[in-house]
Coordinates of C-alpha atoms in Angstrom, one line a residue:
M1 CA 2.8 -9.7 -21.0
A2 CA 3.2 -8.0 -17.6
K3 CA 0.5 -5.6 -18.3
E4 CA -1.9 -8.3 -19.0
H5 CA -0.9 -10.5 -16.1
I6 CA -1.6 -7.9 -14.0
T7 CA -4.9 -6.8 -15.2
F8 CA -5.8 -10.5 -15.2
N9 CA -5.1 -11.1 -11.5
S10 CA -6.4 -7.8 -10.5
R11 CA -9.7 -8.4 -11.8
T12 CA -9.8 -11.8 -10.8
I13 CA -9.3 -11.2 -7.1
A14 CA -11.1 -8.1 -7.3
G15 CA -14.3 -10.5 -8.5
R16 CA -13.8 -12.5 -5.6
I17 CA -13.6 -9.7 -2.9
P18 CA -17.3 -8.9 -1.3
P19 CA -18.4 -5.4 -1.0
G20 CA -17.3 -4.0 2.5
N21 CA -14.2 -6.2 2.5
K22 CA -10.3 -6.2 1.9
A23 CA -7.9 -9.1 1.4
S24 CA -4.2 -9.5 0.8
I25 CA -3.3 -12.3 -1.7
G26 CA -0.3 -14.1 -2.5
L27 CA 0.5 -14.1 -6.1
E28 CA 1.3 -17.4 -8.1
N29 CA 5.3 -18.2 -7.9
N30 CA 5.7 -15.8 -5.3
I31 CA 6.1 -13.0 -7.3
G32 CA 4.2 -10.5 -5.6
M33 CA 1.3 -9.7 -3.8
C34 CA -2.1 -8.1 -4.8
F35 CA -3.7 -6.1 -2.2
C36 CA -7.6 -5.3 -2.8
W37 CA -10.0 -3.4 -1.0
T38 CA -14.2 -3.4 -2.2
T39 CA -16.1 -0.7 -0.7
K40 CA -19.6 -1.4 0.5
D41 CA -20.4 1.2 -2.3
E42 CA -18.6 -1.2 -4.6
I43 CA -15.4 0.7 -5.5
T44 CA -12.7 -1.6 -6.0
V45 CA -9.1 -0.7 -5.9
T46 CA -5.9 -3.4 -6.1
A47 CA -2.3 -2.4 -5.6
M48 CA 0.1 -4.9 -6.8
T49 CA 3.4 -4.8 -4.9
D50 CA 6.5 -6.8 -4.6
N51 CA 6.6 -9.3 -1.4
D52 CA 8.5 -7.1 0.7
Y53 CA 5.9 -4.1 0.6
P54 CA 4.3 -3.4 3.8
E55 CA 0.5 -4.4 4.1
N56 CA -0.4 -1.7 6.2
A57 CA 1.1 1.0 3.5
A58 CA -0.7 -0.6 1.0
F59 CA -4.2 -0.1 2.5
I60 CA -3.5 3.3 3.9
L61 CA -2.5 4.0 0.0
I62 CA -5.7 2.2 -1.3
N63 CA -7.8 4.4 1.5
N64 CA -6.4 7.3 0.2
I65 CA -7.1 6.6 -3.5
I66 CA -10.7 5.7 -2.7
M67 CA -11.2 8.9 -1.0
Q68 CA -9.3 11.1 -3.6
F69 CA -11.0 9.0 -6.1
R70 CA -14.7 9.6 -4.9
D71 CA -13.6 13.6 -3.9
A72 CA -13.0 13.8 -8.1
F73 CA -15.6 11.7 -9.5
G74 CA -18.3 10.8 -6.8
K75 CA -19.9 14.4 -6.4
Q76 CA -20.2 14.6 -10.5
G77 CA -22.2 11.8 -10.7
A78 CA -19.6 10.3 -13.5
L79 CA -19.8 7.0 -11.8
D80 CA -23.8 6.5 -11.5
N81 CA -24.4 4.5 -14.9
I82 CA -20.9 2.8 -15.0
T83 CA -21.2 -1.1 -15.2
R84 CA -18.4 -2.6 -17.2
D85 CA -14.7 -1.5 -17.2
T86 CA -14.3 2.4 -18.3
D87 CA -11.2 4.7 -18.6
L88 CA -11.8 7.3 -16.5
K89 CA -8.7 9.9 -16.9
W90 CA -7.4 11.1 -13.4
G91 CA -4.0 12.4 -13.0
E92 CA -4.1 12.2 -9.2
L93 CA -3.2 8.4 -9.9
E94 CA 0.1 8.8 -10.8
V95 CA 1.1 11.5 -8.2
F96 CA 0.0 8.7 -5.7
L97 CA 1.8 5.7 -7.2
K98 CA 4.8 7.6 -7.4
N99 CA 4.6 9.1 -3.9
W100 CA 4.3 5.7 -2.7
Q101 CA 7.1 4.1 -4.4
N102 CA 8.7 4.4 -0.8
P103 CA 5.9 3.9 1.4
H104 CA 8.6 4.9 4.5
E105 CA 9.0 8.0 3.0
A106 CA 5.3 8.5 2.0
D107 CA 3.2 7.8 5.2
K108 CA 4.5 9.9 8.1
L109 CA 3.8 7.4 10.8
M110 CA 5.6 4.3 9.1
K111 CA 8.7 7.1 8.6
I112 CA 8.3 7.8 12.5
E113 CA 8.2 3.8 12.9
K114 CA 11.2 3.2 10.5
E115 CA 13.4 5.9 12.5
L116 CA 12.4 4.7 15.8
F117 CA 13.5 1.4 14.9
E118 CA 16.8 2.8 13.2
V119 CA 17.6 4.3 16.7
K120 CA 16.9 1.0 18.8
E121 CA 19.1 -0.8 16.4
I122 CA 21.9 2.2 17.1
V123 CA 21.2 1.9 21.0
H124 CA 21.2 -2.0 21.2
K125 CA 24.7 -2.1 18.9
N126 CA 26.2 0.5 21.2
L127 CA 25.0 -1.2 24.5
V128 CA 26.4 -4.9 23.2
D129 CA 29.7 -3.1 22.4
L130 CA 29.8 -1.4 26.1
L131 CA 29.3 -5.0 27.4
K132 CA 32.0 -6.2 25.2
R133 CA 34.5 -4.1 26.7
G134 CA 33.3 -4.7 30.1
E135 CA 32.0 -1.9 31.0
E136 CA 29.3 -1.7 33.7
M137 CA 26.2 0.3 33.3
D138 CA 24.6 2.1 36.4

């Protein structure tokens, strides 16, 4: 049932995104998000995530998938005559999906931003603790 629901939503949303555009769409009943990007050459990738998955991480993932997909299939002419859903075997997709389960680990910039945020929180907590003890800062 979940597979059919994901497939239906992916196809519906992908069919409404004009070439050269991307969109973030909340799914019904607030069950998650669908991030979609249709390139100018009409390659469309959708990513279904929970509501907490960062939008910028989703689009970095999609961009990486598009670039690697083009490298794998575009040069071989494998996409030239495709006009409907086609099952293309591509082992890299599983690797992408596994690596991006935790976007803060997959994307170096997001990892650094997360670490900086954590350091900022620690510094803020330490400053509050100092002020509670009545110590002055010079």
